[in-house]
Amino acid sequence: MICRRKFLTAVVATWGSAVAGCHVTARSDRVLRIFNWSDYIAPHLVERFAKLHDCHIVYDSYASDAELETRLATGGGGYDLVFPSDRALVPLLAKELLQPLNKSLLPAARHLDPQFLGVPADPGNRYSLPYFWGTLAIGVRVDRVEPRPDSFAVLFDSRYRGRITVLDDLEATIGAALLHLGYSLNSVDPQHLAEAAQLLRAQRPLLQAYTSDSYKERLIAGEAWVALGWSGDLLQASQEEERIDVVVPRGGTMLWVDSMAIPRAARRPDLAHAFIDFLLDPQIACDNALAVQYATPNAAARRLLPPEVQADPRVYPPQEVLSRSQWLAYRGPQIVRLEAVWRQVRA
Ligand code: SPD
Protein backbone atom coordinates (compact mmCIF):
# COMPACT_ATOMS: atom_id res chain seq x y z
CA MET A 1 0.00 0.00 0.00
CA ILE A 2 1.19 3.53 -0.76
CA CYS A 3 2.42 5.38 2.32
CA ARG A 4 0.22 8.46 1.99
CA ARG A 5 2.42 10.77 3.97
CA LYS A 6 5.69 9.90 2.22
CA PHE A 7 4.03 9.97 -1.20
CA LEU A 8 2.63 13.41 -0.55
CA THR A 9 5.83 14.78 0.89
CA ALA A 10 7.63 13.82 -2.32
CA VAL A 11 4.92 15.35 -4.47
CA VAL A 12 4.63 18.55 -2.47
CA ALA A 13 8.42 18.98 -2.43
CA THR A 14 8.53 19.17 -6.22
CA TRP A 15 5.24 20.98 -6.66
CA GLY A 16 6.37 24.51 -7.49
CA SER A 17 9.14 23.69 -9.91
CA ALA A 18 7.47 20.72 -11.55
CA VAL A 19 4.09 22.18 -12.30
CA ALA A 20 3.68 25.95 -12.00
CA GLY A 21 4.40 27.30 -15.46
CA CYS A 22 5.87 23.91 -16.34
CA HIS A 23 7.28 23.42 -19.84
CA VAL A 24 8.03 19.79 -20.72
CA THR A 25 10.19 19.61 -23.84
CA ALA A 26 9.22 17.50 -26.89
CA ARG A 27 8.43 17.92 -30.58
CA SER A 28 7.76 21.61 -31.11
CA ASP A 29 4.53 21.14 -33.12
CA ARG A 30 2.89 19.13 -30.36
CA VAL A 31 2.04 21.64 -27.63
CA LEU A 32 -0.74 21.14 -25.10
CA ARG A 33 -1.68 24.28 -23.16
CA ILE A 34 -3.36 23.61 -19.83
CA PHE A 35 -4.95 26.14 -17.45
CA ASN A 36 -5.88 24.60 -14.10
CA TRP A 37 -6.47 25.64 -10.50
CA SER A 38 -3.19 25.83 -8.55
CA ASP A 39 -1.94 22.72 -6.71
CA TYR A 40 -4.52 20.61 -8.47
CA ILE A 41 -2.57 17.83 -10.19
CA ALA A 42 0.25 15.45 -9.30
CA PRO A 43 3.29 16.90 -11.14
CA HIS A 44 4.61 13.49 -12.18
CA LEU A 45 1.40 12.85 -14.14
CA VAL A 46 2.01 15.93 -16.31
CA GLU A 47 5.51 14.67 -17.06
CA ARG A 48 4.29 11.13 -17.69
CA PHE A 49 1.68 12.29 -20.20
CA ALA A 50 4.22 14.50 -22.03
CA LYS A 51 6.56 11.54 -22.46
CA LEU A 52 3.79 9.13 -23.42
CA HIS A 53 2.42 11.46 -26.09
CA ASP A 54 5.70 13.07 -27.13
CA CYS A 55 4.34 16.54 -26.52
CA HIS A 56 5.34 19.80 -24.92
CA ILE A 57 3.07 20.94 -22.07
CA VAL A 58 2.58 24.56 -21.09
CA TYR A 59 0.90 24.51 -17.69
CA ASP A 60 -0.48 27.68 -16.07
CA SER A 61 -2.62 27.96 -12.97
CA TYR A 62 -5.26 30.22 -11.44
CA ALA A 63 -6.87 30.74 -8.05
CA SER A 64 -10.50 31.58 -8.85
CA ASP A 65 -13.38 30.91 -11.24
CA ALA A 66 -13.33 34.62 -12.12
CA GLU A 67 -9.73 34.41 -13.36
CA LEU A 68 -10.58 31.51 -15.67
CA GLU A 69 -13.66 33.26 -17.02
CA THR A 70 -11.76 36.48 -17.75
CA ARG A 71 -8.86 34.66 -19.41
CA LEU A 72 -11.09 32.64 -21.72
CA ALA A 73 -13.40 35.55 -22.50
CA THR A 74 -10.44 37.71 -23.55
CA GLY A 75 -8.89 34.92 -25.60
CA GLY A 76 -5.74 34.89 -23.45
CA GLY A 77 -3.45 31.91 -23.13
CA GLY A 78 -4.64 29.90 -26.13
CA TYR A 79 -5.55 27.06 -23.80
CA ASP A 80 -6.49 23.53 -24.91
CA LEU A 81 -7.77 22.28 -21.57
CA VAL A 82 -9.37 24.04 -18.58
CA PHE A 83 -10.97 23.00 -15.28
CA PRO A 84 -14.10 25.11 -14.59
CA SER A 85 -16.25 24.60 -11.52
CA ASP A 86 -19.90 23.62 -11.97
CA ARG A 87 -20.84 27.23 -11.29
CA ALA A 88 -18.28 28.63 -13.78
CA LEU A 89 -19.57 26.36 -16.55
CA VAL A 90 -22.74 28.46 -16.78
CA PRO A 91 -21.15 31.69 -18.09
CA LEU A 92 -18.54 29.82 -20.14
CA LEU A 93 -21.25 27.89 -21.96
CA ALA A 94 -23.49 30.94 -22.33
CA LYS A 95 -20.60 32.74 -24.04
CA GLU A 96 -19.94 29.66 -26.21
CA LEU A 97 -16.36 29.47 -24.98
CA LEU A 98 -16.24 25.65 -24.77
CA GLN A 99 -16.48 22.97 -27.46
CA PRO A 100 -18.43 19.71 -27.31
CA LEU A 101 -16.39 16.70 -26.19
CA ASN A 102 -15.87 13.78 -28.55
CA LYS A 103 -16.94 10.92 -26.28
CA SER A 104 -15.49 8.29 -28.62
CA LEU A 105 -12.05 9.60 -27.59
CA LEU A 106 -12.91 9.27 -23.90
CA PRO A 107 -13.52 5.58 -23.17
CA ALA A 108 -12.30 5.93 -19.58
CA ALA A 109 -15.30 8.19 -18.83
CA ARG A 110 -17.18 4.96 -18.07
CA HIS A 111 -15.41 4.91 -14.68
CA LEU A 112 -17.16 8.09 -13.51
CA ASP A 113 -19.74 7.78 -10.76
CA PRO A 114 -23.13 8.71 -12.32
CA GLN A 115 -24.01 10.82 -9.28
CA PHE A 116 -21.44 13.39 -10.43
CA LEU A 117 -22.62 13.48 -14.03
CA GLY A 118 -25.20 15.89 -15.41
CA VAL A 119 -24.48 19.06 -13.41
CA PRO A 120 -27.29 21.61 -14.05
CA ALA A 121 -25.09 23.69 -16.38
CA ASP A 122 -24.25 20.71 -18.61
CA PRO A 123 -26.96 18.09 -18.09
CA GLY A 124 -25.77 15.64 -20.75
CA ASN A 125 -22.05 16.23 -20.12
CA ARG A 126 -21.71 17.39 -23.72
CA TYR A 127 -18.98 19.86 -22.76
CA SER A 128 -17.48 18.71 -19.49
CA LEU A 129 -16.57 15.71 -17.36
CA PRO A 130 -15.98 15.84 -13.60
CA TYR A 131 -12.40 16.05 -12.29
CA PHE A 132 -12.63 16.46 -8.49
CA TRP A 133 -15.25 17.60 -6.00
CA GLY A 134 -14.88 19.07 -2.56
CA THR A 135 -16.12 21.41 0.11
CA LEU A 136 -15.58 24.87 1.52
CA ALA A 137 -13.72 24.04 4.73
CA ILE A 138 -11.67 25.59 7.53
CA GLY A 139 -8.01 24.92 8.25
CA VAL A 140 -7.17 25.20 11.93
CA ARG A 141 -3.91 25.27 13.87
CA VAL A 142 -4.85 22.86 16.64
CA ASP A 143 -1.95 24.10 18.79
CA ARG A 144 -3.60 27.55 18.88
CA VAL A 145 -7.33 27.00 18.56
CA GLU A 146 -9.17 25.14 21.27
CA PRO A 147 -11.50 23.31 21.41
CA ARG A 148 -11.51 22.01 17.85
CA PRO A 149 -14.23 24.08 16.09
CA ASP A 150 -17.02 22.43 14.13
CA SER A 151 -18.69 25.42 12.47
CA PHE A 152 -18.03 28.65 10.59
CA ALA A 153 -18.33 30.54 13.92
CA VAL A 154 -14.56 30.32 14.42
CA LEU A 155 -14.12 32.72 11.48
CA PHE A 156 -15.80 35.43 13.54
CA ASP A 157 -14.16 34.68 16.90
CA SER A 158 -12.35 37.76 18.27
CA ARG A 159 -9.94 35.55 20.26
CA TYR A 160 -8.20 34.91 16.93
CA ARG A 161 -7.88 38.57 15.90
CA GLY A 162 -5.16 38.99 13.27
CA ARG A 163 -4.82 35.22 12.78
CA ILE A 164 -7.76 34.55 10.49
CA THR A 165 -7.75 34.43 6.67
CA VAL A 166 -10.74 34.06 4.35
CA LEU A 167 -10.90 33.40 0.62
CA ASP A 168 -10.65 36.39 -1.69
CA ASP A 169 -13.75 35.00 -3.39
CA LEU A 170 -17.08 36.71 -2.93
CA GLU A 171 -19.28 33.61 -3.35
CA ALA A 172 -17.24 31.56 -0.88
CA THR A 173 -16.76 34.18 1.81
CA ILE A 174 -20.25 35.68 1.59
CA GLY A 175 -21.52 32.07 1.40
CA ALA A 176 -19.77 31.19 4.67
CA ALA A 177 -21.34 34.26 6.31
CA LEU A 178 -24.82 33.35 5.00
CA LEU A 179 -24.48 29.78 6.28
CA HIS A 180 -23.25 31.04 9.66
CA LEU A 181 -26.36 33.24 9.86
CA GLY A 182 -28.53 30.22 9.10
CA TYR A 183 -29.46 31.24 5.54
CA SER A 184 -29.05 29.44 2.24
CA LEU A 185 -25.57 29.44 0.74
CA ASN A 186 -27.15 30.73 -2.47
CA SER A 187 -29.47 33.37 -1.00
CA VAL A 188 -29.98 36.62 -2.91
CA ASP A 189 -32.55 37.92 -0.41
CA PRO A 190 -31.59 41.60 0.23
CA GLN A 191 -32.20 41.24 3.98
CA HIS A 192 -29.97 38.15 4.23
CA LEU A 193 -27.25 39.86 2.21
CA ALA A 194 -27.45 43.02 4.35
CA GLU A 195 -26.91 40.90 7.47
CA ALA A 196 -24.03 39.07 5.79
CA ALA A 197 -22.45 42.42 4.84
CA GLN A 198 -22.74 43.63 8.43
CA LEU A 199 -21.17 40.42 9.76
CA LEU A 200 -18.31 40.54 7.24
CA ARG A 201 -17.60 44.21 7.96
CA ALA A 202 -17.41 43.41 11.67
CA GLN A 203 -15.05 40.55 10.82
CA ARG A 204 -12.59 42.78 8.95
CA PRO A 205 -10.48 43.90 11.96
CA LEU A 206 -10.04 40.23 12.88
CA LEU A 207 -8.56 39.29 9.52
CA GLN A 208 -4.94 38.79 8.59
CA ALA A 209 -5.78 38.59 4.86
CA TYR A 210 -8.30 37.95 2.15
CA THR A 211 -6.36 35.35 0.18
CA SER A 212 -7.06 32.47 -2.17
CA ASP A 213 -3.45 31.55 -2.80
CA SER A 214 -1.38 31.97 0.37
CA TYR A 215 -3.52 30.45 3.12
CA LYS A 216 -1.75 27.08 3.07
CA GLU A 217 1.67 28.66 3.52
CA ARG A 218 0.35 30.97 6.26
CA LEU A 219 -1.11 28.01 8.18
CA ILE A 220 2.05 25.94 7.75
CA ALA A 221 4.25 28.83 8.92
CA GLY A 222 1.96 29.36 11.94
CA GLU A 223 1.16 32.94 10.91
CA ALA A 224 -2.53 32.14 10.40
CA TRP A 225 -4.43 29.95 12.86
CA VAL A 226 -7.79 29.78 11.10
CA ALA A 227 -8.23 29.78 7.30
CA LEU A 228 -11.30 29.49 5.13
CA GLY A 229 -10.27 27.46 2.07
CA TRP A 230 -10.88 24.55 -0.27
CA SER A 231 -10.89 21.14 1.40
CA GLY A 232 -8.05 19.49 -0.54
CA ASP A 233 -5.72 22.47 -0.34
CA LEU A 234 -6.18 22.53 3.43
CA LEU A 235 -5.54 18.79 3.60
CA GLN A 236 -2.34 19.29 1.61
CA ALA A 237 -1.29 21.79 4.31
CA SER A 238 -2.17 19.29 7.06
CA GLN A 239 0.08 16.72 5.37
CA GLU A 240 2.95 19.20 5.60
CA GLU A 241 2.29 20.25 9.19
CA GLU A 242 0.61 17.90 11.66
CA ARG A 243 -0.60 20.79 13.88
CA ILE A 244 -3.08 21.70 11.13
CA ASP A 245 -6.47 20.02 11.01
CA VAL A 246 -9.33 20.48 8.56
CA VAL A 247 -12.88 21.14 9.68
CA VAL A 248 -15.89 20.58 7.45
CA PRO A 249 -18.70 22.42 9.28
CA ARG A 250 -21.15 19.90 10.74
CA GLY A 251 -24.09 22.16 10.00
CA GLY A 252 -23.36 21.95 6.29
CA THR A 253 -21.20 23.80 3.82
CA MET A 254 -20.68 24.56 0.12
CA LEU A 255 -20.21 21.61 -2.23
CA TRP A 256 -18.73 22.03 -5.69
CA VAL A 257 -17.43 19.89 -8.53
CA ASP A 258 -14.71 21.02 -10.93
CA SER A 259 -14.71 19.64 -14.47
CA MET A 260 -12.41 19.12 -17.43
CA ALA A 261 -13.41 21.03 -20.57
CA ILE A 262 -11.92 22.07 -23.89
CA PRO A 263 -12.11 25.73 -24.98
CA ARG A 264 -13.76 26.36 -28.34
CA ALA A 265 -10.53 28.02 -29.56
CA ALA A 266 -8.27 25.08 -28.57
CA ARG A 267 -5.55 24.37 -31.11
CA ARG A 268 -4.90 20.78 -29.96
CA PRO A 269 -8.27 19.25 -29.02
CA ASP A 270 -6.73 15.85 -29.90
CA LEU A 271 -4.12 16.16 -27.13
CA ALA A 272 -6.69 17.65 -24.77
CA HIS A 273 -9.00 14.64 -25.24
CA ALA A 274 -6.05 12.30 -24.72
CA PHE A 275 -5.13 14.12 -21.50
CA ILE A 276 -8.69 13.93 -20.18
CA ASP A 277 -8.86 10.21 -20.92
CA PHE A 278 -5.45 9.73 -19.25
CA LEU A 279 -6.70 11.51 -16.09
CA LEU A 280 -9.81 9.29 -16.05
CA ASP A 281 -7.79 6.07 -15.93
CA PRO A 282 -8.60 4.58 -12.50
CA GLN A 283 -5.00 4.12 -11.28
CA ILE A 284 -3.98 7.57 -12.52
CA ALA A 285 -7.09 9.18 -11.01
CA CYS A 286 -6.30 7.40 -7.72
CA ASP A 287 -2.66 8.62 -7.71
CA ASN A 288 -3.88 12.12 -8.55
CA ALA A 289 -6.49 12.07 -5.75
CA LEU A 290 -3.82 11.00 -3.25
CA ALA A 291 -1.62 13.87 -4.34
CA VAL A 292 -4.18 16.67 -4.34
CA GLN A 293 -6.33 15.37 -1.46
CA TYR A 294 -9.65 16.15 -3.15
CA ALA A 295 -12.56 13.73 -3.51
CA THR A 296 -12.61 11.79 -6.76
CA PRO A 297 -15.82 11.41 -8.78
CA ASN A 298 -14.21 8.36 -10.44
CA ALA A 299 -15.89 5.29 -8.87
CA ALA A 300 -13.16 2.87 -9.97
CA ALA A 301 -10.41 5.18 -8.66
CA ARG A 302 -12.17 5.62 -5.32
CA ARG A 303 -12.15 1.85 -4.81
CA LEU A 304 -8.36 1.85 -5.31
CA LEU A 305 -7.74 4.45 -2.57
CA PRO A 306 -6.34 3.25 0.77
CA PRO A 307 -9.27 2.45 3.11
CA GLU A 308 -8.33 5.23 5.53
CA VAL A 309 -8.62 7.81 2.74
CA GLN A 310 -11.97 6.44 1.55
CA ALA A 311 -13.20 6.73 5.14
CA ASP A 312 -11.72 10.18 5.87
CA PRO A 313 -14.72 12.49 6.58
CA ARG A 314 -12.60 15.53 5.74
CA VAL A 315 -12.33 14.25 2.14
CA TYR A 316 -15.64 12.38 1.86
CA PRO A 317 -18.01 13.99 4.40
CA PRO A 318 -20.60 11.68 5.94
CA GLN A 319 -24.13 11.64 4.56
CA GLU A 320 -25.56 13.75 7.40
CA VAL A 321 -23.14 16.60 6.59
CA LEU A 322 -23.71 16.24 2.84
CA SER A 323 -27.45 16.38 3.31
CA ARG A 324 -27.11 19.70 5.20
CA SER A 325 -24.78 21.10 2.51
CA GLN A 326 -25.59 22.84 -0.78
CA TRP A 327 -24.09 22.99 -4.24
CA LEU A 328 -22.96 26.48 -5.18
CA ALA A 329 -25.42 27.88 -7.72
CA TYR A 330 -24.81 30.45 -10.43
CA ARG A 331 -26.78 33.54 -9.46
CA GLY A 332 -26.95 35.03 -12.95
CA PRO A 333 -27.65 38.77 -13.08
CA GLN A 334 -28.34 38.72 -9.33
CA ILE A 335 -24.61 38.33 -8.76
CA VAL A 336 -24.56 42.16 -8.73
CA ARG A 337 -26.13 41.99 -5.25
CA LEU A 338 -23.15 39.97 -4.00
CA GLU A 339 -20.74 42.27 -5.79
CA ALA A 340 -22.29 45.22 -3.95
CA VAL A 341 -21.83 43.44 -0.61
CA TRP A 342 -18.23 42.59 -1.51
CA ARG A 343 -17.46 46.22 -2.40
CA GLN A 344 -18.76 47.35 1.00
CA VAL A 345 -16.76 44.67 2.80
CA ARG A 346 -13.50 45.18 0.91
CA ALA A 347 -13.66 49.00 0.71
N1 SPD B 1 -6.44 24.15 -5.58
C1 SPD B 1 -7.63 23.68 -6.21
C2 SPD B 1 -8.85 24.40 -5.73
C3 SPD B 1 -10.09 23.99 -6.44
C4 SPD B 1 -11.27 24.67 -5.86
N2 SPD B 1 -12.41 24.64 -6.67
C5 SPD B 1 -13.50 25.29 -6.05
C6 SPD B 1 -14.55 25.79 -6.98
C7 SPD B 1 -15.64 26.54 -6.24
N3 SPD B 1 -16.39 27.39 -7.09
Coordinates of C-alpha atoms and ligand atoms in Angstrom, one line a residue:
M1 CA 0.0 0.0 0.0
I2 CA 1.2 3.5 -0.8
C3 CA 2.4 5.4 2.3
R4 CA 0.2 8.5 2.0
R5 CA 2.4 10.8 4.0
K6 CA 5.7 9.9 2.2
F7 CA 4.0 10.0 -1.2
L8 CA 2.6 13.4 -0.6
T9 CA 5.8 14.8 0.9
A10 CA 7.6 13.8 -2.3
V11 CA 4.9 15.3 -4.5
V12 CA 4.6 18.5 -2.5
A13 CA 8.4 19.0 -2.4
T14 CA 8.5 19.2 -6.2
W15 CA 5.2 21.0 -6.7
G16 CA 6.4 24.5 -7.5
S17 CA 9.1 23.7 -9.9
A18 CA 7.5 20.7 -11.6
V19 CA 4.1 22.2 -12.3
A20 CA 3.7 25.9 -12.0
G21 CA 4.4 27.3 -15.5
C22 CA 5.9 23.9 -16.3
H23 CA 7.3 23.4 -19.8
V24 CA 8.0 19.8 -20.7
T25 CA 10.2 19.6 -23.8
A26 CA 9.2 17.5 -26.9
R27 CA 8.4 17.9 -30.6
S28 CA 7.8 21.6 -31.1
D29 CA 4.5 21.1 -33.1
R30 CA 2.9 19.1 -30.4
V31 CA 2.0 21.6 -27.6
L32 CA -0.7 21.1 -25.1
R33 CA -1.7 24.3 -23.2
I34 CA -3.4 23.6 -19.8
F35 CA -5.0 26.1 -17.5
N36 CA -5.9 24.6 -14.1
W37 CA -6.5 25.6 -10.5
S38 CA -3.2 25.8 -8.6
D39 CA -1.9 22.7 -6.7
Y40 CA -4.5 20.6 -8.5
I41 CA -2.6 17.8 -10.2
A42 CA 0.3 15.5 -9.3
P43 CA 3.3 16.9 -11.1
H44 CA 4.6 13.5 -12.2
L45 CA 1.4 12.9 -14.1
V46 CA 2.0 15.9 -16.3
E47 CA 5.5 14.7 -17.1
R48 CA 4.3 11.1 -17.7
F49 CA 1.7 12.3 -20.2
A50 CA 4.2 14.5 -22.0
K51 CA 6.6 11.5 -22.5
L52 CA 3.8 9.1 -23.4
H53 CA 2.4 11.5 -26.1
D54 CA 5.7 13.1 -27.1
C55 CA 4.3 16.5 -26.5
H56 CA 5.3 19.8 -24.9
I57 CA 3.1 20.9 -22.1
V58 CA 2.6 24.6 -21.1
Y59 CA 0.9 24.5 -17.7
D60 CA -0.5 27.7 -16.1
S61 CA -2.6 28.0 -13.0
Y62 CA -5.3 30.2 -11.4
A63 CA -6.9 30.7 -8.0
S64 CA -10.5 31.6 -8.9
D65 CA -13.4 30.9 -11.2
A66 CA -13.3 34.6 -12.1
E67 CA -9.7 34.4 -13.4
L68 CA -10.6 31.5 -15.7
E69 CA -13.7 33.3 -17.0
T70 CA -11.8 36.5 -17.7
R71 CA -8.9 34.7 -19.4
L72 CA -11.1 32.6 -21.7
A73 CA -13.4 35.6 -22.5
T74 CA -10.4 37.7 -23.5
G75 CA -8.9 34.9 -25.6
G76 CA -5.7 34.9 -23.5
G77 CA -3.5 31.9 -23.1
G78 CA -4.6 29.9 -26.1
Y79 CA -5.6 27.1 -23.8
D80 CA -6.5 23.5 -24.9
L81 CA -7.8 22.3 -21.6
V82 CA -9.4 24.0 -18.6
F83 CA -11.0 23.0 -15.3
P84 CA -14.1 25.1 -14.6
S85 CA -16.2 24.6 -11.5
D86 CA -19.9 23.6 -12.0
R87 CA -20.8 27.2 -11.3
A88 CA -18.3 28.6 -13.8
L89 CA -19.6 26.4 -16.5
V90 CA -22.7 28.5 -16.8
P91 CA -21.2 31.7 -18.1
L92 CA -18.5 29.8 -20.1
L93 CA -21.3 27.9 -22.0
A94 CA -23.5 30.9 -22.3
K95 CA -20.6 32.7 -24.0
E96 CA -19.9 29.7 -26.2
L97 CA -16.4 29.5 -25.0
L98 CA -16.2 25.7 -24.8
Q99 CA -16.5 23.0 -27.5
P100 CA -18.4 19.7 -27.3
L101 CA -16.4 16.7 -26.2
N102 CA -15.9 13.8 -28.5
K103 CA -16.9 10.9 -26.3
S104 CA -15.5 8.3 -28.6
L105 CA -12.0 9.6 -27.6
L106 CA -12.9 9.3 -23.9
P107 CA -13.5 5.6 -23.2
A108 CA -12.3 5.9 -19.6
A109 CA -15.3 8.2 -18.8
R110 CA -17.2 5.0 -18.1
H111 CA -15.4 4.9 -14.7
L112 CA -17.2 8.1 -13.5
D113 CA -19.7 7.8 -10.8
P114 CA -23.1 8.7 -12.3
Q115 CA -24.0 10.8 -9.3
F116 CA -21.4 13.4 -10.4
L117 CA -22.6 13.5 -14.0
G118 CA -25.2 15.9 -15.4
V119 CA -24.5 19.1 -13.4
P120 CA -27.3 21.6 -14.1
A121 CA -25.1 23.7 -16.4
D122 CA -24.2 20.7 -18.6
P123 CA -27.0 18.1 -18.1
G124 CA -25.8 15.6 -20.8
N125 CA -22.1 16.2 -20.1
R126 CA -21.7 17.4 -23.7
Y127 CA -19.0 19.9 -22.8
S128 CA -17.5 18.7 -19.5
L129 CA -16.6 15.7 -17.4
P130 CA -16.0 15.8 -13.6
Y131 CA -12.4 16.0 -12.3
F132 CA -12.6 16.5 -8.5
W133 CA -15.2 17.6 -6.0
G134 CA -14.9 19.1 -2.6
T135 CA -16.1 21.4 0.1
L136 CA -15.6 24.9 1.5
A137 CA -13.7 24.0 4.7
I138 CA -11.7 25.6 7.5
G139 CA -8.0 24.9 8.3
V140 CA -7.2 25.2 11.9
R141 CA -3.9 25.3 13.9
V142 CA -4.8 22.9 16.6
D143 CA -2.0 24.1 18.8
R144 CA -3.6 27.6 18.9
V145 CA -7.3 27.0 18.6
E146 CA -9.2 25.1 21.3
P147 CA -11.5 23.3 21.4
R148 CA -11.5 22.0 17.8
P149 CA -14.2 24.1 16.1
D150 CA -17.0 22.4 14.1
S151 CA -18.7 25.4 12.5
F152 CA -18.0 28.7 10.6
A153 CA -18.3 30.5 13.9
V154 CA -14.6 30.3 14.4
L155 CA -14.1 32.7 11.5
F156 CA -15.8 35.4 13.5
D157 CA -14.2 34.7 16.9
S158 CA -12.4 37.8 18.3
R159 CA -9.9 35.6 20.3
Y160 CA -8.2 34.9 16.9
R161 CA -7.9 38.6 15.9
G162 CA -5.2 39.0 13.3
R163 CA -4.8 35.2 12.8
I164 CA -7.8 34.5 10.5
T165 CA -7.7 34.4 6.7
V166 CA -10.7 34.1 4.3
L167 CA -10.9 33.4 0.6
D168 CA -10.6 36.4 -1.7
D169 CA -13.7 35.0 -3.4
L170 CA -17.1 36.7 -2.9
E171 CA -19.3 33.6 -3.3
A172 CA -17.2 31.6 -0.9
T173 CA -16.8 34.2 1.8
I174 CA -20.2 35.7 1.6
G175 CA -21.5 32.1 1.4
A176 CA -19.8 31.2 4.7
A177 CA -21.3 34.3 6.3
L178 CA -24.8 33.3 5.0
L179 CA -24.5 29.8 6.3
H180 CA -23.3 31.0 9.7
L181 CA -26.4 33.2 9.9
G182 CA -28.5 30.2 9.1
Y183 CA -29.5 31.2 5.5
S184 CA -29.1 29.4 2.2
L185 CA -25.6 29.4 0.7
N186 CA -27.1 30.7 -2.5
S187 CA -29.5 33.4 -1.0
V188 CA -30.0 36.6 -2.9
D189 CA -32.5 37.9 -0.4
P190 CA -31.6 41.6 0.2
Q191 CA -32.2 41.2 4.0
H192 CA -30.0 38.2 4.2
L193 CA -27.3 39.9 2.2
A194 CA -27.5 43.0 4.3
E195 CA -26.9 40.9 7.5
A196 CA -24.0 39.1 5.8
A197 CA -22.5 42.4 4.8
Q198 CA -22.7 43.6 8.4
L199 CA -21.2 40.4 9.8
L200 CA -18.3 40.5 7.2
R201 CA -17.6 44.2 8.0
A202 CA -17.4 43.4 11.7
Q203 CA -15.0 40.5 10.8
R204 CA -12.6 42.8 9.0
P205 CA -10.5 43.9 12.0
L206 CA -10.0 40.2 12.9
L207 CA -8.6 39.3 9.5
Q208 CA -4.9 38.8 8.6
A209 CA -5.8 38.6 4.9
Y210 CA -8.3 38.0 2.1
T211 CA -6.4 35.4 0.2
S212 CA -7.1 32.5 -2.2
D213 CA -3.5 31.5 -2.8
S214 CA -1.4 32.0 0.4
Y215 CA -3.5 30.5 3.1
K216 CA -1.8 27.1 3.1
E217 CA 1.7 28.7 3.5
R218 CA 0.4 31.0 6.3
L219 CA -1.1 28.0 8.2
I220 CA 2.1 25.9 7.8
A221 CA 4.3 28.8 8.9
G222 CA 2.0 29.4 11.9
E223 CA 1.2 32.9 10.9
A224 CA -2.5 32.1 10.4
W225 CA -4.4 29.9 12.9
V226 CA -7.8 29.8 11.1
A227 CA -8.2 29.8 7.3
L228 CA -11.3 29.5 5.1
G229 CA -10.3 27.5 2.1
W230 CA -10.9 24.5 -0.3
S231 CA -10.9 21.1 1.4
G232 CA -8.1 19.5 -0.5
D233 CA -5.7 22.5 -0.3
L234 CA -6.2 22.5 3.4
L235 CA -5.5 18.8 3.6
Q236 CA -2.3 19.3 1.6
A237 CA -1.3 21.8 4.3
S238 CA -2.2 19.3 7.1
Q239 CA 0.1 16.7 5.4
E240 CA 3.0 19.2 5.6
E241 CA 2.3 20.2 9.2
E242 CA 0.6 17.9 11.7
R243 CA -0.6 20.8 13.9
I244 CA -3.1 21.7 11.1
D245 CA -6.5 20.0 11.0
V246 CA -9.3 20.5 8.6
V247 CA -12.9 21.1 9.7
V248 CA -15.9 20.6 7.4
P249 CA -18.7 22.4 9.3
R250 CA -21.2 19.9 10.7
G251 CA -24.1 22.2 10.0
G252 CA -23.4 22.0 6.3
T253 CA -21.2 23.8 3.8
M254 CA -20.7 24.6 0.1
L255 CA -20.2 21.6 -2.2
W256 CA -18.7 22.0 -5.7
V257 CA -17.4 19.9 -8.5
D258 CA -14.7 21.0 -10.9
S259 CA -14.7 19.6 -14.5
M260 CA -12.4 19.1 -17.4
A261 CA -13.4 21.0 -20.6
I262 CA -11.9 22.1 -23.9
P263 CA -12.1 25.7 -25.0
R264 CA -13.8 26.4 -28.3
A265 CA -10.5 28.0 -29.6
A266 CA -8.3 25.1 -28.6
R267 CA -5.5 24.4 -31.1
R268 CA -4.9 20.8 -30.0
P269 CA -8.3 19.2 -29.0
D270 CA -6.7 15.8 -29.9
L271 CA -4.1 16.2 -27.1
A272 CA -6.7 17.7 -24.8
H273 CA -9.0 14.6 -25.2
A274 CA -6.0 12.3 -24.7
F275 CA -5.1 14.1 -21.5
I276 CA -8.7 13.9 -20.2
D277 CA -8.9 10.2 -20.9
F278 CA -5.5 9.7 -19.2
L279 CA -6.7 11.5 -16.1
L280 CA -9.8 9.3 -16.1
D281 CA -7.8 6.1 -15.9
P282 CA -8.6 4.6 -12.5
Q283 CA -5.0 4.1 -11.3
I284 CA -4.0 7.6 -12.5
A285 CA -7.1 9.2 -11.0
C286 CA -6.3 7.4 -7.7
D287 CA -2.7 8.6 -7.7
N288 CA -3.9 12.1 -8.6
A289 CA -6.5 12.1 -5.7
L290 CA -3.8 11.0 -3.2
A291 CA -1.6 13.9 -4.3
V292 CA -4.2 16.7 -4.3
Q293 CA -6.3 15.4 -1.5
Y294 CA -9.6 16.2 -3.1
A295 CA -12.6 13.7 -3.5
T296 CA -12.6 11.8 -6.8
P297 CA -15.8 11.4 -8.8
N298 CA -14.2 8.4 -10.4
A299 CA -15.9 5.3 -8.9
A300 CA -13.2 2.9 -10.0
A301 CA -10.4 5.2 -8.7
R302 CA -12.2 5.6 -5.3
R303 CA -12.2 1.8 -4.8
L304 CA -8.4 1.9 -5.3
L305 CA -7.7 4.4 -2.6
P306 CA -6.3 3.3 0.8
P307 CA -9.3 2.4 3.1
E308 CA -8.3 5.2 5.5
V309 CA -8.6 7.8 2.7
Q310 CA -12.0 6.4 1.6
A311 CA -13.2 6.7 5.1
D312 CA -11.7 10.2 5.9
P313 CA -14.7 12.5 6.6
R314 CA -12.6 15.5 5.7
V315 CA -12.3 14.3 2.1
Y316 CA -15.6 12.4 1.9
P317 CA -18.0 14.0 4.4
P318 CA -20.6 11.7 5.9
Q319 CA -24.1 11.6 4.6
E320 CA -25.6 13.8 7.4
V321 CA -23.1 16.6 6.6
L322 CA -23.7 16.2 2.8
S323 CA -27.5 16.4 3.3
R324 CA -27.1 19.7 5.2
S325 CA -24.8 21.1 2.5
Q326 CA -25.6 22.8 -0.8
W327 CA -24.1 23.0 -4.2
L328 CA -23.0 26.5 -5.2
A329 CA -25.4 27.9 -7.7
Y330 CA -24.8 30.4 -10.4
R331 CA -26.8 33.5 -9.5
G332 CA -26.9 35.0 -13.0
P333 CA -27.6 38.8 -13.1
Q334 CA -28.3 38.7 -9.3
I335 CA -24.6 38.3 -8.8
V336 CA -24.6 42.2 -8.7
R337 CA -26.1 42.0 -5.2
L338 CA -23.2 40.0 -4.0
E339 CA -20.7 42.3 -5.8
A340 CA -22.3 45.2 -3.9
V341 CA -21.8 43.4 -0.6
W342 CA -18.2 42.6 -1.5
R343 CA -17.5 46.2 -2.4
Q344 CA -18.8 47.3 1.0
V345 CA -16.8 44.7 2.8
R346 CA -13.5 45.2 0.9
A347 CA -13.7 49.0 0.7
Ligands
SPD1 N1 -6.4 24.2 -5.6 C1 -7.6 23.7 -6.2 C2 -8.8 24.4 -5.7 C3 -10.1 24.0 -6.4 C4 -11.3 24.7 -5.9 N2 -12.4 24.6 -6.7 C5 -13.5 25.3 -6.0 C6 -14.6 25.8 -7.0 C7 -15.6 26.5 -6.2 N3 -16.4 27.4 -7.1

